[in-house]
Coordinates of C-alpha atoms in Angstrom, one line a residue:
X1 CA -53.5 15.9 -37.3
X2 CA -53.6 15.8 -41.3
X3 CA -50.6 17.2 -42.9
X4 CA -52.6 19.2 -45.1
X5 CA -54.4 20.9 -42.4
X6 CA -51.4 21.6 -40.4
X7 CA -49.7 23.2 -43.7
X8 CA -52.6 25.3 -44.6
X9 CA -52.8 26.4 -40.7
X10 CA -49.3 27.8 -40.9
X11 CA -49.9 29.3 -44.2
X12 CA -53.0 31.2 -42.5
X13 CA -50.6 32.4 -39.7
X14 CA -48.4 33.6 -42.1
X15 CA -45.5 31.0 -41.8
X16 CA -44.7 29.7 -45.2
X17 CA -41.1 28.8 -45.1
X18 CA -39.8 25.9 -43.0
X19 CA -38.0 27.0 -39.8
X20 CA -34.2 26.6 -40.3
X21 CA -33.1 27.8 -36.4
X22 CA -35.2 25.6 -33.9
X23 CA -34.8 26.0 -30.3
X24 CA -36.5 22.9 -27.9
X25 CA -37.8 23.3 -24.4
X26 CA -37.9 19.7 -24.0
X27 CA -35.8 16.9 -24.3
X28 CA -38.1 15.0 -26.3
X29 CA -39.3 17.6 -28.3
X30 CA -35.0 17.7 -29.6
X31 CA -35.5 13.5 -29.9
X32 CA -38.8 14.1 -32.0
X33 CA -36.7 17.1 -34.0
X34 CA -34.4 14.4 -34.9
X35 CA -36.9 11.5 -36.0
X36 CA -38.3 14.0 -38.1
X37 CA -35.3 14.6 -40.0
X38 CA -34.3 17.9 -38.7
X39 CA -31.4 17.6 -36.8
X40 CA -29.0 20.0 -38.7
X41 CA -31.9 22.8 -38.2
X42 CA -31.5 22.4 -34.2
X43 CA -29.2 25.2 -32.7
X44 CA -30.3 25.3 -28.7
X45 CA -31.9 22.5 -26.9
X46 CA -32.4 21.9 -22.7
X47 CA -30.3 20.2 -20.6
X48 CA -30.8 16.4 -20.6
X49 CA -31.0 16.2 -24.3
X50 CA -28.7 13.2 -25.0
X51 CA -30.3 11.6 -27.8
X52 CA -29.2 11.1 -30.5
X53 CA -25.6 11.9 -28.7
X54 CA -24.7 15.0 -31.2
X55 CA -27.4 17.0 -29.0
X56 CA -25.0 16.8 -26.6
X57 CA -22.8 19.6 -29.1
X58 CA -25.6 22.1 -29.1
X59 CA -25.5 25.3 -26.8
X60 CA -27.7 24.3 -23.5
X61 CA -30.8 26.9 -23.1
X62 CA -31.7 26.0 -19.5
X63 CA -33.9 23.4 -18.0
X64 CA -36.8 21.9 -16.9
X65 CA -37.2 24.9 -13.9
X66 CA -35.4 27.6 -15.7
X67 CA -34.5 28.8 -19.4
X68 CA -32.1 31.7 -19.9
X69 CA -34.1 33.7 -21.8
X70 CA -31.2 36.0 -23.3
X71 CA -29.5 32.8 -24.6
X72 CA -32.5 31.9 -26.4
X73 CA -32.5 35.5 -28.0
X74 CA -29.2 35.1 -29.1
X75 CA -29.0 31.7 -31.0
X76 CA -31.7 34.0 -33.5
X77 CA -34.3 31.2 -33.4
X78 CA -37.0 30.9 -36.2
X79 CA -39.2 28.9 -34.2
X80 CA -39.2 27.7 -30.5
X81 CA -40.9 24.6 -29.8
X82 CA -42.5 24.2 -26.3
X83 CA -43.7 21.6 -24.3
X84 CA -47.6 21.9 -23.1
X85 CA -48.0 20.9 -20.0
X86 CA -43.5 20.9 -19.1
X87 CA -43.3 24.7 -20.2
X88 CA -45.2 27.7 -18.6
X89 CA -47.7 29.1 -19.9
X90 CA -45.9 32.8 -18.2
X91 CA -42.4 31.3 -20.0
X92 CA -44.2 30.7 -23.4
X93 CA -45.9 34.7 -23.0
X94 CA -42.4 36.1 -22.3
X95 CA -40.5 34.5 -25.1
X96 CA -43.7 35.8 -27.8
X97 CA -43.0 39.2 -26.0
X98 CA -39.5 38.9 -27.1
X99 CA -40.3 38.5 -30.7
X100 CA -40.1 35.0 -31.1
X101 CA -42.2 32.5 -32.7
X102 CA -43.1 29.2 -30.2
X103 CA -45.3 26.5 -31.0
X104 CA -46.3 24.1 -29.1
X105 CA -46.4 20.5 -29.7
X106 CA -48.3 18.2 -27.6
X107 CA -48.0 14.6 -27.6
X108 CA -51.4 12.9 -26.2
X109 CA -51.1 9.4 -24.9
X110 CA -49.3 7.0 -27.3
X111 CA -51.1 7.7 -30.8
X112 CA -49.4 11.3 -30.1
X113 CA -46.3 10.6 -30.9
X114 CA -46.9 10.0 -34.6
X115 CA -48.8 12.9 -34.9
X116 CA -46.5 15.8 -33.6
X117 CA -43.7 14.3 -36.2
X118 CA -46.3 14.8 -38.6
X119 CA -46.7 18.5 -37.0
X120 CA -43.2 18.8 -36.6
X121 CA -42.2 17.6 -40.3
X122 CA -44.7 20.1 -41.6
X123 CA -43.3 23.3 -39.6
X124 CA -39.6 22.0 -40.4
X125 CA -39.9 21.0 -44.2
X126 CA -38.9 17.1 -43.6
X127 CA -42.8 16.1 -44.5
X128 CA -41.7 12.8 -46.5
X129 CA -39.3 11.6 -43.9
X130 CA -41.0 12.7 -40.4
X131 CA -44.6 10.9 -42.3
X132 CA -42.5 7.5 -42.9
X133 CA -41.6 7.5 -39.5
X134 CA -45.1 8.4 -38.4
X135 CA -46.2 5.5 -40.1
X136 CA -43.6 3.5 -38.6
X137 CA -45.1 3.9 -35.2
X138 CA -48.0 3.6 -35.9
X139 CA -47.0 0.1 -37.5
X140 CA -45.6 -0.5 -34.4
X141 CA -48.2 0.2 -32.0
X142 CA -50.5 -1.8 -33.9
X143 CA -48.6 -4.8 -33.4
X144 CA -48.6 -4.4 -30.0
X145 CA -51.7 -3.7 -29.4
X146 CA -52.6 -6.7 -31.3
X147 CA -50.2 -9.0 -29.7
X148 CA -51.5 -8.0 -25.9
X149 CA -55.4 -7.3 -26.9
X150 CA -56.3 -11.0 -25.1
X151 CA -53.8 -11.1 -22.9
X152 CA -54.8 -12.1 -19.7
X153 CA -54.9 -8.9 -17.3
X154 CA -52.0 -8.5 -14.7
X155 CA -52.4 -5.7 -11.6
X156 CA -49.4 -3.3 -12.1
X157 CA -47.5 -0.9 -10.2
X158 CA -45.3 1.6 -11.6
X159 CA -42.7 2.4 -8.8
X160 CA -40.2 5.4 -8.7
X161 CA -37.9 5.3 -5.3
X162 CA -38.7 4.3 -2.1
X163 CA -38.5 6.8 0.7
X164 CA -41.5 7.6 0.3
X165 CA -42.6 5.3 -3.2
X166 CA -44.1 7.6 -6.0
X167 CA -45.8 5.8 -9.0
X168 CA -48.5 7.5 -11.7
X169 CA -51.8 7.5 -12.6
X170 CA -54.1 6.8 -15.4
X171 CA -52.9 10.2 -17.1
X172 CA -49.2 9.5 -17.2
X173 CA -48.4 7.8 -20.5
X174 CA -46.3 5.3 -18.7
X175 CA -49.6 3.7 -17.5
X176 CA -50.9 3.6 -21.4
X177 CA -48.3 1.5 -21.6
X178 CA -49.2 -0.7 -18.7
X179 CA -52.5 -1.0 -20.5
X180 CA -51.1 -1.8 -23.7
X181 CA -49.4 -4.8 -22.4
X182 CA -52.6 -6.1 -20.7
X183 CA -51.9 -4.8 -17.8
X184 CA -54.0 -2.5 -14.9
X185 CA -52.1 0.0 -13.4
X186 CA -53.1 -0.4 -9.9
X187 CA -52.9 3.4 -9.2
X188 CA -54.9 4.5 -12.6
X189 CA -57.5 6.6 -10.2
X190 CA -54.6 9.0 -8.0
X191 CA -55.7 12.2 -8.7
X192 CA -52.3 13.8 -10.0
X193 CA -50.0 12.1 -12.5
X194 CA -47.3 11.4 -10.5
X195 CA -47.7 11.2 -6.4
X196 CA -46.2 9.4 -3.5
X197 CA -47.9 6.5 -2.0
X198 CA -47.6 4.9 1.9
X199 CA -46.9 1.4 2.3
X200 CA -50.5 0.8 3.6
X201 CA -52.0 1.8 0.1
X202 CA -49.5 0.2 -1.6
X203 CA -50.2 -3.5 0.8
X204 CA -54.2 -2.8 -0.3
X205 CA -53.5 -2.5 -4.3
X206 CA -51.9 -5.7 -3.6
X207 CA -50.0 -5.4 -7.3
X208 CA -49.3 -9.0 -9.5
X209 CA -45.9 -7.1 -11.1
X210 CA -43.6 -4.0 -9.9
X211 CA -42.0 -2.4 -12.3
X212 CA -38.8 0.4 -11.5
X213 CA -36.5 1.9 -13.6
X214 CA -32.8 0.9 -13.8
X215 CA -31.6 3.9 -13.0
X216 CA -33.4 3.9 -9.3
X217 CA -31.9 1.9 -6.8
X218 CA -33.2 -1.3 -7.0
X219 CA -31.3 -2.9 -3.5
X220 CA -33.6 -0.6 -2.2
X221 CA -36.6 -1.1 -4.1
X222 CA -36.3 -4.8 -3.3
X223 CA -35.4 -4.4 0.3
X224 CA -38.5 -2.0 0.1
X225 CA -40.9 -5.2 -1.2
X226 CA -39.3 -7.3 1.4
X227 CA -40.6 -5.8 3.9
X228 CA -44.0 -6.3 2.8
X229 CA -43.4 -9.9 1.7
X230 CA -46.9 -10.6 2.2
X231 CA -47.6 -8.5 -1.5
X232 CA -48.4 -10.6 -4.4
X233 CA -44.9 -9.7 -6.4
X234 CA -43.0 -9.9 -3.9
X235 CA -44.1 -13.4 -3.4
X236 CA -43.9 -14.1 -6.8
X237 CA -40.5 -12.1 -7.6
X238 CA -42.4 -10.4 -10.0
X239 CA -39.9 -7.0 -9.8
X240 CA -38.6 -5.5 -13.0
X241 CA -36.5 -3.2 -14.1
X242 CA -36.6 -1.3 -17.1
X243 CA -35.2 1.8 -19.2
X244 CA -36.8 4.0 -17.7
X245 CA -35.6 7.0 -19.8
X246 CA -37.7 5.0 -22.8
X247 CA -40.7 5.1 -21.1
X248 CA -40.2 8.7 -19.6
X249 CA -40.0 10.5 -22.9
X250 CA -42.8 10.5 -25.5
X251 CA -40.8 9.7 -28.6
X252 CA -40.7 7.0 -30.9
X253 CA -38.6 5.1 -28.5
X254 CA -41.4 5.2 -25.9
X255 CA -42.7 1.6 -27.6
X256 CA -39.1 0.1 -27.0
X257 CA -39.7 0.8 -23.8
X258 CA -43.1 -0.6 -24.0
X259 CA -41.7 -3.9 -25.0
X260 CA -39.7 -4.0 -21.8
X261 CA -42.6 -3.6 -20.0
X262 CA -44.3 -5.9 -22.4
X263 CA -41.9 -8.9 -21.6
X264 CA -41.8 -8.1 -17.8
X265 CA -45.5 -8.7 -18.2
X266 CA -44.9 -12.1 -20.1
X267 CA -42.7 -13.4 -17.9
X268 CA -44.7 -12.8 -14.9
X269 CA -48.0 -14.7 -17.1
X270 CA -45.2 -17.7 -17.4
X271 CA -44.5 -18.1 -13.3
X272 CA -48.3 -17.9 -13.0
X273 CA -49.0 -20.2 -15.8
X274 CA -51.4 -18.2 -17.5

C-alpha cells in the first residue's frame, strides 16, 4: 500500500501523531516494529519475541492462546498492533471496548512483508527508514525470483514432526517459498494451511526433496523416511534441515530463510544432474 494513502487514511480516522507506546500480538509484528525503526516505541510484546534479543527486556502481554488483557491496559498503549488471521477477531473487539486503538497489519504472501513496514513506518513516524528497508526486500526478492525463474522444477514437501507428519499447503507462505525456489510443494491442494498427513499420502506425493526444521527431531524424521525407503528423497538423501524460525515468521528474515531452502533445492538439482 502507498505511503501516501496510508498517511492520509490515518489522518481521516483521526490519528495524526505517530504512536509512541506500541503493544504487538505477534512475534513478528515486534520483528517488523524493529525493521521499521521503532524499537524504542515498543513497551509490551508476546511471548516468543526473541528478535532482535532486547525484546526479550519488554514486559510479556500473553501468547499466541491468551493475552492478559489488564496488562495491556496498563503499559497505556497508543496503538496495539494485531495479527489477522493469529488474533481473534472477539480479542481484537474487547481490547477496542477497552479504549484502545488496534490495527491490524496483515502480511500477504511474500510481497507483504515490504508493505506492512511501509504501514508500519507510516503509523510509527520511521517513514524514511521502514521505506529503505521496504525497498531492501523487495531488492531481495527480486533477485531470487530471478535467479530460480528457470530453474528446473523439484516436488517438495514441507515436513513438521513425525507422529503423525504435518506439512502446509498452498496458503502457508512457507510453500511461496517452495515456489520461489522452483520448487512444487507436493501438498499445495490440502484444504487447511497446516494439517497432518498418513504415510500412504505421503508414499503417493512421492516428493524429490524433504525439508524439516532444525529444531524438530531430525533422528526421527530420518528414521521416519527410512521406513519408506522406496520415496524418491529418501533414495536420493534429499532431507534438509533448515531455520525454521526464518521461514515461520513473515519478516524480512523470511528470504534468509528462503535461501536455505533455496540451496537445499540446488543441491538436490546437483545429485540429479539437472
Amino acid at each position: 500500500m502507498c505511503r501516501t494513502i496510508i498517511l492520509a487514511a490515518l489522518l481521516s480516522c483521526g490519528v495524526a501523531q505517530a504512536a509512541q507506546r506500541v503493544v504487538t500480538l505477534a512475534p513478528n509484528l515486534a520483528e517488523l516494529v524493529c525493521a521499521a525503526g521503532a524499537c524504542m516505541q515498543l513497551v509490551g510484546v508476546v511471548s516468543y519475541s526473541d528478535f532482535p534479543v532486547q525484546l526479550a527486556k519488554l514486559p510479556h502481554v500473553g501468547d499466541a492462546y491468551a493475552l492478559n488483557l489488564e496488562q495491556i491496559v496498563a503499559l497505556s498503549p497508543d496503538l496495539v498492533l494485531s495479527w489477522p488471521g493469529g488474533t481473534s477477531p472477539q480479542t481484537v473487539a474487547r481490547l477496542r471496548g477497552l479504549g484502545l486503538h488496534v490495527v491490524p497489519v496483515p502480511v500477504r504472501g511474500l510481497d507483504g512483508v515490504a508493505d506492512a513496514l511501509e504501514q508500519l513506518g507510516a503509523l510509527l513516524g520511521t517513514a524514511p527508514i521502514a521505506d529503505k528497508a521496504a525497498a531492501g526486500y523487495r531488492r531481495h526478492l527480486q533477485a531470487l525470483r530471478k535467479r530460480y525463474r528457470n530453474a528446473p522444477r523439484l516436488r517438495v514437501m514441507y515436513q513438521v514432526e513425525t507422529s503423525p507428519a504435518f506439512t502446509v499447503s498452498r496458503r502457508s507462505t512457507i510453500s511461496d517459498v517452495i515456489t520461489l525456489c522452483g520448487g512444487i510443494n507436493v501438498f499445495a491442494g490440502l484444504s487447511q494451511i497446516a494439517a497432518p498427513v498418513n504415510k500412504e499420502s505421503v508414499i503417493a506425493a512421492n516428493p524429490d526433496v524433504v525439508i524439516f526444521g532444525r529444531k524438530d527431531d531430525g533422528r526421527a524424521v530420518r528414521e521416519y523416511w527410512r521406513s519408506v525407503s522406496q520415496a524418491t528423497a529418501e533414495k536420493n538423501h534429499n532431507l534438509y534441515a533448515v531455520d525454521d524460525d526464518l521461514l515461520a515468521r513473515s519478516t524480512p528474515r523470511l528470504l534468509d530463510g528462503a535461501e536455505e531452502v533455496c540451496v537445499a533445492l540446488d543441491e538436490a538439482r546437483r545429485k540429479a544432474g539437472r
